[in-house]
mmCIF file with all atom_site columns, C-alpha atoms in Angstrom:
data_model
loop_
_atom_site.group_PDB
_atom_site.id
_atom_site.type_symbol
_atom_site.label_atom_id
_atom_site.label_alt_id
_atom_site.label_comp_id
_atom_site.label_asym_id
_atom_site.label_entity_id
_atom_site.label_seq_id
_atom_site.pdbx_PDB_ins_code
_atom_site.Cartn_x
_atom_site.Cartn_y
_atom_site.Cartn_z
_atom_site.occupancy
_atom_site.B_iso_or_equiv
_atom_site.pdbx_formal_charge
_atom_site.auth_seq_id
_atom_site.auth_comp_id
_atom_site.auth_asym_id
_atom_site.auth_atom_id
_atom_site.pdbx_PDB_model_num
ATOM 1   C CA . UNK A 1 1   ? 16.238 210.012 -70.043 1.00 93.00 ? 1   UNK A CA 1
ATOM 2   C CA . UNK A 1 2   ? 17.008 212.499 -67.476 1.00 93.00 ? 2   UNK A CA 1
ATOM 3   C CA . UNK A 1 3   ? 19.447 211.818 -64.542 1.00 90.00 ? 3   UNK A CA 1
ATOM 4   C CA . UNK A 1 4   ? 20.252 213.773 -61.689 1.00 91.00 ? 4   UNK A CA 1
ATOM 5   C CA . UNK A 1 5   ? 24.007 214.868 -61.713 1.00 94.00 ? 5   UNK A CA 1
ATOM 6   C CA . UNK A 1 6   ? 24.133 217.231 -58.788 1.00 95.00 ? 6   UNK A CA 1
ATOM 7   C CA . UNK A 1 7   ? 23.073 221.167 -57.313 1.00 95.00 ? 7   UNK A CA 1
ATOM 8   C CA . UNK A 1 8   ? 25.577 224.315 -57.576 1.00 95.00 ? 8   UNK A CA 1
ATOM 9   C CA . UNK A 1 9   ? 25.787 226.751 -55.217 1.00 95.00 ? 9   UNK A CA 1
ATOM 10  C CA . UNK A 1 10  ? 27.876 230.070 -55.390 1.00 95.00 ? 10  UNK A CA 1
ATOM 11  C CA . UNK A 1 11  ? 30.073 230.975 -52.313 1.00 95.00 ? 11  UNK A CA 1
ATOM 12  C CA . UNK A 1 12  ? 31.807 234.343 -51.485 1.00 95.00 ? 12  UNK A CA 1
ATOM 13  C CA . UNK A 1 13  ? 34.765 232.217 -49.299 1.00 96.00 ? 13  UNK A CA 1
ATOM 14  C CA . UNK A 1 14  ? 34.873 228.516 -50.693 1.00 97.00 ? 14  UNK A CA 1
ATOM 15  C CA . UNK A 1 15  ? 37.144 227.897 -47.501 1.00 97.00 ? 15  UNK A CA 1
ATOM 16  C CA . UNK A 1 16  ? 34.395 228.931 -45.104 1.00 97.00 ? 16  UNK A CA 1
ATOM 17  C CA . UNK A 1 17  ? 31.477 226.601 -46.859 1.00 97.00 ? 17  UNK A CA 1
ATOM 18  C CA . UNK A 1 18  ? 33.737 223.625 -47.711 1.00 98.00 ? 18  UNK A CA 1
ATOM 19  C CA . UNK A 1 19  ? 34.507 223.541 -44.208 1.00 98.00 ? 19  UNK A CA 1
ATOM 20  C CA . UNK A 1 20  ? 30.773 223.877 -43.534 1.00 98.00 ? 20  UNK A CA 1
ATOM 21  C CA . UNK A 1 21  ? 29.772 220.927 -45.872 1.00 98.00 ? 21  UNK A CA 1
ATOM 22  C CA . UNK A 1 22  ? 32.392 218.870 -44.531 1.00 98.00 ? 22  UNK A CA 1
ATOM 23  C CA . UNK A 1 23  ? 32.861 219.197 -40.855 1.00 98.00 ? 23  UNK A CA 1
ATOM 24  C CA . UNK A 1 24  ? 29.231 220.587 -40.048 1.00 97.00 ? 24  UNK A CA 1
ATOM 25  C CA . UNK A 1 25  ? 27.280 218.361 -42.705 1.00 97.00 ? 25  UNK A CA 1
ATOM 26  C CA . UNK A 1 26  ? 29.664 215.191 -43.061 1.00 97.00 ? 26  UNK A CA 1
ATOM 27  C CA . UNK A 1 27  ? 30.006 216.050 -46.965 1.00 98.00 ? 27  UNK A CA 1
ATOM 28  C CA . UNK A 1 28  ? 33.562 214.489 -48.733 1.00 98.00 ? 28  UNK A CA 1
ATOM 29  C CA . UNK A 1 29  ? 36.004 216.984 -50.708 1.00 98.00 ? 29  UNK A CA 1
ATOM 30  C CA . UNK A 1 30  ? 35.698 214.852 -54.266 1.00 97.00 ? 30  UNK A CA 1
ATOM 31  C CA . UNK A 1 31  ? 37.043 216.535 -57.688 1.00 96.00 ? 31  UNK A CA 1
ATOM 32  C CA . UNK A 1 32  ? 37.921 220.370 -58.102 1.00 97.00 ? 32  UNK A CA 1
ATOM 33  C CA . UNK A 1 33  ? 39.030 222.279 -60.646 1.00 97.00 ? 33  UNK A CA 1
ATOM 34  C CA . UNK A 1 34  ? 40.798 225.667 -61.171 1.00 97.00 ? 34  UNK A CA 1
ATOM 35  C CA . UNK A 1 35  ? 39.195 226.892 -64.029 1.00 95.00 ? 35  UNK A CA 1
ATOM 36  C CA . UNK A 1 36  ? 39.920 230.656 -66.092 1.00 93.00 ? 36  UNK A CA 1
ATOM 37  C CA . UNK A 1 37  ? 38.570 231.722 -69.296 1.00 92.00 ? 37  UNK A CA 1
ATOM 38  C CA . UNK A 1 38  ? 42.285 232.277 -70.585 1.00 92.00 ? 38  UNK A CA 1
ATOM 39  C CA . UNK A 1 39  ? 42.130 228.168 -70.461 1.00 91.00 ? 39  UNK A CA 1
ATOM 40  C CA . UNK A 1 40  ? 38.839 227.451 -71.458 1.00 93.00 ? 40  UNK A CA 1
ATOM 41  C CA . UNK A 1 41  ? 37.768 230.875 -73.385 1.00 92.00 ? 41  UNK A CA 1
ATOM 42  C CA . UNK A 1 42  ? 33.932 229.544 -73.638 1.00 92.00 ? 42  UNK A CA 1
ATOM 43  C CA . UNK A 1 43  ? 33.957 230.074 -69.683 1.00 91.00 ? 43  UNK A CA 1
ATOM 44  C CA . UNK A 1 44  ? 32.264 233.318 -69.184 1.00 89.00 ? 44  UNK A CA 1
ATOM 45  C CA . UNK A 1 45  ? 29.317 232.067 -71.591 1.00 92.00 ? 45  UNK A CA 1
ATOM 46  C CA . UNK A 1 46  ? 29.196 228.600 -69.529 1.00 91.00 ? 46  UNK A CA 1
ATOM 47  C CA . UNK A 1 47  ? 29.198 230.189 -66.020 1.00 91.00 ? 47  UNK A CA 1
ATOM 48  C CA . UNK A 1 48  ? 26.623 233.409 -67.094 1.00 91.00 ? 48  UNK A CA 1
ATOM 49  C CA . UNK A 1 49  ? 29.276 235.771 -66.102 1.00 91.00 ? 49  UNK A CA 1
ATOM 50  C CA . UNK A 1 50  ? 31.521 238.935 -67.525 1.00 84.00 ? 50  UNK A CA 1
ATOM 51  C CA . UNK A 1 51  ? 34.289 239.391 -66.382 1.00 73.00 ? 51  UNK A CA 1
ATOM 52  C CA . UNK A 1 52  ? 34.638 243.002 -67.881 1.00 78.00 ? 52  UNK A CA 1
ATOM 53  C CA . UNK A 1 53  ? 38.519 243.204 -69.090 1.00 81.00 ? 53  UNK A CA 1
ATOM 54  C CA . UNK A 1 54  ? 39.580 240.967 -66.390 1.00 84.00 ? 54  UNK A CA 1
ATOM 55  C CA . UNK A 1 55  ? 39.527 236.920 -66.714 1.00 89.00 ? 55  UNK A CA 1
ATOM 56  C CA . UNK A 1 56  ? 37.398 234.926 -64.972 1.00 93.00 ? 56  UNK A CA 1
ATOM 57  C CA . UNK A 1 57  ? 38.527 232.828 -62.410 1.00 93.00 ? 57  UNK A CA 1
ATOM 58  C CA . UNK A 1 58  ? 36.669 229.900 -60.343 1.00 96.00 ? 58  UNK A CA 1
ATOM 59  C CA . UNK A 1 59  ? 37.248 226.922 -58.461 1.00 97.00 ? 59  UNK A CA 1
ATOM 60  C CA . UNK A 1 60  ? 34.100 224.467 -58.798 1.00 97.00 ? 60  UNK A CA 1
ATOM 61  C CA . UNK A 1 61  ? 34.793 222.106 -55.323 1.00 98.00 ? 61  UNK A CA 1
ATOM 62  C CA . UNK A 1 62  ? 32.491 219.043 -55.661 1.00 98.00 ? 62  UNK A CA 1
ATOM 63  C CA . UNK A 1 63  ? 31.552 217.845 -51.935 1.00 98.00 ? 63  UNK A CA 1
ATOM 64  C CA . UNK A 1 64  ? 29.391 214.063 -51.751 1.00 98.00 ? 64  UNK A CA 1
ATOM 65  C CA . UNK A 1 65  ? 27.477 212.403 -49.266 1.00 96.00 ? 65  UNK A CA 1
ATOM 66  C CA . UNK A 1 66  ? 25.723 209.264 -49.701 1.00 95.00 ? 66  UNK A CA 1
ATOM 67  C CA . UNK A 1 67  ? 24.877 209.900 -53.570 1.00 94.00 ? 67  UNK A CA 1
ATOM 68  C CA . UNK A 1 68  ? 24.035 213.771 -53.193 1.00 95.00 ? 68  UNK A CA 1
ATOM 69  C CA . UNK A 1 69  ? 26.337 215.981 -54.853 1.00 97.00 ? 69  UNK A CA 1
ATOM 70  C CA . UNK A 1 70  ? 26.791 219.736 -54.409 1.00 97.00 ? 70  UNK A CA 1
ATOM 71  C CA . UNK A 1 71  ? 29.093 221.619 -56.801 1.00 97.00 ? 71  UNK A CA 1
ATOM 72  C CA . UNK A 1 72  ? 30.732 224.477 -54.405 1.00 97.00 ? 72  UNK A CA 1
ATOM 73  C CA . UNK A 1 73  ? 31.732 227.678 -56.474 1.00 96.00 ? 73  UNK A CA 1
ATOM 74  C CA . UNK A 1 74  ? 34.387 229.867 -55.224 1.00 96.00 ? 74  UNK A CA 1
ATOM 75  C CA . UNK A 1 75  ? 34.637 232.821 -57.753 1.00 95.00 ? 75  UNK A CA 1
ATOM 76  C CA . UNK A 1 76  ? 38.219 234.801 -58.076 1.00 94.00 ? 76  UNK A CA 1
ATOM 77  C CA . UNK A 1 77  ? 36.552 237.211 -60.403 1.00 92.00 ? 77  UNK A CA 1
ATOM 78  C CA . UNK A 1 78  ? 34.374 238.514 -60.611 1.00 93.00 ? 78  UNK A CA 1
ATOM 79  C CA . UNK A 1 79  ? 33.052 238.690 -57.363 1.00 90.00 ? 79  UNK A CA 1
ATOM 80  C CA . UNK A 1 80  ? 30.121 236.584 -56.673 1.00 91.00 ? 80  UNK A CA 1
ATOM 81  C CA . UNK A 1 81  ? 26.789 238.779 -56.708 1.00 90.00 ? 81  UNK A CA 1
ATOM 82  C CA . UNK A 1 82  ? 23.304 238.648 -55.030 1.00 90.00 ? 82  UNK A CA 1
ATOM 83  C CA . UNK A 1 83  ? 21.575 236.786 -52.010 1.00 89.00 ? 83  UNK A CA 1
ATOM 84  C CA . UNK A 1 84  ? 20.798 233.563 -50.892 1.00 90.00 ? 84  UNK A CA 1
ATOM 85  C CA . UNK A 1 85  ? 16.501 233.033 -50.561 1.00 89.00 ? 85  UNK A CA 1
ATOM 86  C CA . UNK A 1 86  ? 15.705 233.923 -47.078 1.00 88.00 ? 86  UNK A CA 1
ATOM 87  C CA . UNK A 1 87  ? 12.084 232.439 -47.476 1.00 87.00 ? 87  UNK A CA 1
ATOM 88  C CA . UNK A 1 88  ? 10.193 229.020 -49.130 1.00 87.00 ? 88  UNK A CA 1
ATOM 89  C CA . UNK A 1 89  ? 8.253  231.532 -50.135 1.00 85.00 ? 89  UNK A CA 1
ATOM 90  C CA . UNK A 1 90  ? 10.983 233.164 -52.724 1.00 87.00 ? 90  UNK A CA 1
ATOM 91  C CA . UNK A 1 91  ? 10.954 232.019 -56.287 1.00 84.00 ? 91  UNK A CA 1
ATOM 92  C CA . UNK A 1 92  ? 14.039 229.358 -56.925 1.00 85.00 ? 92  UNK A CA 1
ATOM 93  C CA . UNK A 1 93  ? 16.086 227.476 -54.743 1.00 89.00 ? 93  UNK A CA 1
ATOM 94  C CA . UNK A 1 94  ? 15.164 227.755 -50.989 1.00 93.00 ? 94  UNK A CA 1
ATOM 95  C CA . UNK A 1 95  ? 17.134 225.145 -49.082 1.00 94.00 ? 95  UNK A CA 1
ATOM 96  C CA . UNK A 1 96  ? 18.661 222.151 -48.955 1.00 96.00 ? 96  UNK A CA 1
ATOM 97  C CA . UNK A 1 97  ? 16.704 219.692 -46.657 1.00 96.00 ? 97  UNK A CA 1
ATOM 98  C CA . UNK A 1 98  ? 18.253 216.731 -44.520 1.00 97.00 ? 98  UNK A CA 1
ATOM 99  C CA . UNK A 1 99  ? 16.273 214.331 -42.076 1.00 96.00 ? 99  UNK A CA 1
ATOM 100 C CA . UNK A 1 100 ? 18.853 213.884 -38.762 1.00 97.00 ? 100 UNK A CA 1
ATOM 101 C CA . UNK A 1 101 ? 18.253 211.874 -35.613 1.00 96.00 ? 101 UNK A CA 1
ATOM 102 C CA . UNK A 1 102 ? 19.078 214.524 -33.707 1.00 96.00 ? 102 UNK A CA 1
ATOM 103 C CA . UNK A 1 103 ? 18.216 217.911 -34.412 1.00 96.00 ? 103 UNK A CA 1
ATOM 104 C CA . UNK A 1 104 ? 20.214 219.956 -31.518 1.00 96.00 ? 104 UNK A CA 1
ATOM 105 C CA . UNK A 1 105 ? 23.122 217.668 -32.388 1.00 97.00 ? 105 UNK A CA 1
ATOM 106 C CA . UNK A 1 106 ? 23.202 218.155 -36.144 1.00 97.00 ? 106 UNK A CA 1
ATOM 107 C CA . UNK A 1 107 ? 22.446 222.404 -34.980 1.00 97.00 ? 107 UNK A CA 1
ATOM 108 C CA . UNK A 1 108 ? 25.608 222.063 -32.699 1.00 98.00 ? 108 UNK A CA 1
ATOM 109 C CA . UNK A 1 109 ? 27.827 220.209 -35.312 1.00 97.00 ? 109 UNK A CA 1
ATOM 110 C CA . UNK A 1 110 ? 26.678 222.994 -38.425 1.00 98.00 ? 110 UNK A CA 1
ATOM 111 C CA . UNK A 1 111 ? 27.480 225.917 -35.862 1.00 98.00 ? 111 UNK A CA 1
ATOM 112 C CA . UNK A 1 112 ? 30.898 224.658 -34.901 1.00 98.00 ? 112 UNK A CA 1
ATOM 113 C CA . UNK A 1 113 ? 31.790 224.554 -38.721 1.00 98.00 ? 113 UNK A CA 1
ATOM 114 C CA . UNK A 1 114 ? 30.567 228.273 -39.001 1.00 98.00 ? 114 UNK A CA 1
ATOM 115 C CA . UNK A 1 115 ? 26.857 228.273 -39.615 1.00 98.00 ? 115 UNK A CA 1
ATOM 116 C CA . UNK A 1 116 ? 24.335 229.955 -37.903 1.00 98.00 ? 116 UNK A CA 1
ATOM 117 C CA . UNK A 1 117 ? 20.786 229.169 -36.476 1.00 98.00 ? 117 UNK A CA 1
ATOM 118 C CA . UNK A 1 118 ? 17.644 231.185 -37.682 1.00 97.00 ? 118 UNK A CA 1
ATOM 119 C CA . UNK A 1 119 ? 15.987 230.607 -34.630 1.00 97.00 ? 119 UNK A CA 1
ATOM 120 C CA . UNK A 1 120 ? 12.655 231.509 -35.371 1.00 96.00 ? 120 UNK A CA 1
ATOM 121 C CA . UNK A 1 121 ? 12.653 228.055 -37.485 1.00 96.00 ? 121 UNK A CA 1
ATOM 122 C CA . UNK A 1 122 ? 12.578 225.817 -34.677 1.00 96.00 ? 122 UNK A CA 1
ATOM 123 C CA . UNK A 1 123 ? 8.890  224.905 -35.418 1.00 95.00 ? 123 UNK A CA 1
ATOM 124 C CA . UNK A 1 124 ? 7.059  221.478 -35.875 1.00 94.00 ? 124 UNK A CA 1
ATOM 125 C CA . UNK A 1 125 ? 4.446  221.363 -38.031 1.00 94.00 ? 125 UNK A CA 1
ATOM 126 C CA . UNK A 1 126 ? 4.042  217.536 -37.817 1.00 93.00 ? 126 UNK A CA 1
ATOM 127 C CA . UNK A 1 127 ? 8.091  217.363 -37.517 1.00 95.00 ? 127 UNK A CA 1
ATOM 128 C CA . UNK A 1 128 ? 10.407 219.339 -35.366 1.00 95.00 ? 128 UNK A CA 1
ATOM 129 C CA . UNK A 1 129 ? 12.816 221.332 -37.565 1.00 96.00 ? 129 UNK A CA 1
ATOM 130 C CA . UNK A 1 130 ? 15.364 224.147 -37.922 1.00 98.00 ? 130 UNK A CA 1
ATOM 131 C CA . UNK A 1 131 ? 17.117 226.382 -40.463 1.00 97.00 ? 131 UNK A CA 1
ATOM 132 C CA . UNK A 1 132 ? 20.370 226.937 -40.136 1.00 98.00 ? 132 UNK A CA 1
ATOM 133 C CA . UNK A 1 133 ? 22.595 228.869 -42.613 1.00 97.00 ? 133 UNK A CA 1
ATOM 134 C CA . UNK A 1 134 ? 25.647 228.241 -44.020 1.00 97.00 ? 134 UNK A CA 1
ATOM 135 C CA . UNK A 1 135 ? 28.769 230.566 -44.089 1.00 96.00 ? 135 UNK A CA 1
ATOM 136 C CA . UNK A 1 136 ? 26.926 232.245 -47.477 1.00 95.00 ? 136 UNK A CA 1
ATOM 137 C CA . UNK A 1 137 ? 23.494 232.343 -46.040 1.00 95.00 ? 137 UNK A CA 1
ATOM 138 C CA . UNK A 1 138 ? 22.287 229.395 -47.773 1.00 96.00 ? 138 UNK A CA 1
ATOM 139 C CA . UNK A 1 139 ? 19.668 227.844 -45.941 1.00 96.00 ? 139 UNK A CA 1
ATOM 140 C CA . UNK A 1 140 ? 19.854 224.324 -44.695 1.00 97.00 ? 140 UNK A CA 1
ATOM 141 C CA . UNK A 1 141 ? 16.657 222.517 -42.765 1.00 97.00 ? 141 UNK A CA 1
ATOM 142 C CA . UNK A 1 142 ? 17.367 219.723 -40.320 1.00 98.00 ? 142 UNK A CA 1
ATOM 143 C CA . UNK A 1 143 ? 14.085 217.613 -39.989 1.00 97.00 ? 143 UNK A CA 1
ATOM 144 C CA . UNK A 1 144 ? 14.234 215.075 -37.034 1.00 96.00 ? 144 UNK A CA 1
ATOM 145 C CA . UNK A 1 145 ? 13.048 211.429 -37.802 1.00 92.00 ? 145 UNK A CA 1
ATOM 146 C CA . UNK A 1 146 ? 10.231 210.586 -36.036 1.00 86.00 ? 146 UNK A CA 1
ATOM 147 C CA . UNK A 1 147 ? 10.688 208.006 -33.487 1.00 76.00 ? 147 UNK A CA 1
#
């Protein structure tokens, strides 16, 4: 049996995207940890990082809404590294997808809490959507319901 647990996704400023899950998305703060491979010396193997001579260092910030889970990771070394997918068209995780009843609203709400609109995603092909990205460029589409 396989079961669905929950999605990770690495953040250069936790602060900044917590915010953004919470206050812009309507996610809950649930369980964190402070973890550091001086604790749990496995770490670095678990988290597919080296942290060269220095330990690493991570707070994993689990946010919840309505039985989705998304494990935030806020790295204190090393630094996070890479970019978020800026296409569907990219291999691996491109977004995270929500249906809203409003999609201006649900724009408005995720750009007070510090994301930002790719405007040239306001299409509707069948259903009137937008990307917005988060605080770490992670993509997030708001689809409207229909009626």
């Amino acid at each position: 049996m396989i079961l669905p647990s929950h999605v990770g996704l690495c953040t250069p400023d936790l602060d900044a995207t917590l915010r953004f899950f919470t206050d812009g998305l309507g996610f809950d703060a649930a369980d964190g940890w402070d973890l550091d491979s001086e604790m749990l010396p496995d770490l670095p193997a678990a988290l597919e990082v080296d942290g060269g001579d220095a330990p690493v260092s991570v707070r994993s910030q689990m946010v919840e809404r309505d039985g989705m889970k998304v494990e935030l990771l806020g790295f204190d070394s090393p630094a996070p590294t890479g970019s978020p997918s800026t296409s569907r068209g990219s291999v691996g995780l491109t977004h995270l997808a929500f249906w809203v009843d409003d999609r201006e609203a649900a724009v408005e709400r995720a750009v007070a809490a510090g994301g930002t609109v790719i405007e040239s995603t306001r299409t509707n092909p069948g259903v009137d959507l937008v990307f917005v990205e988060d605080p770490a460029g992670v993509r997030i589409e708001f689809m409207e319901r229909p009626g």
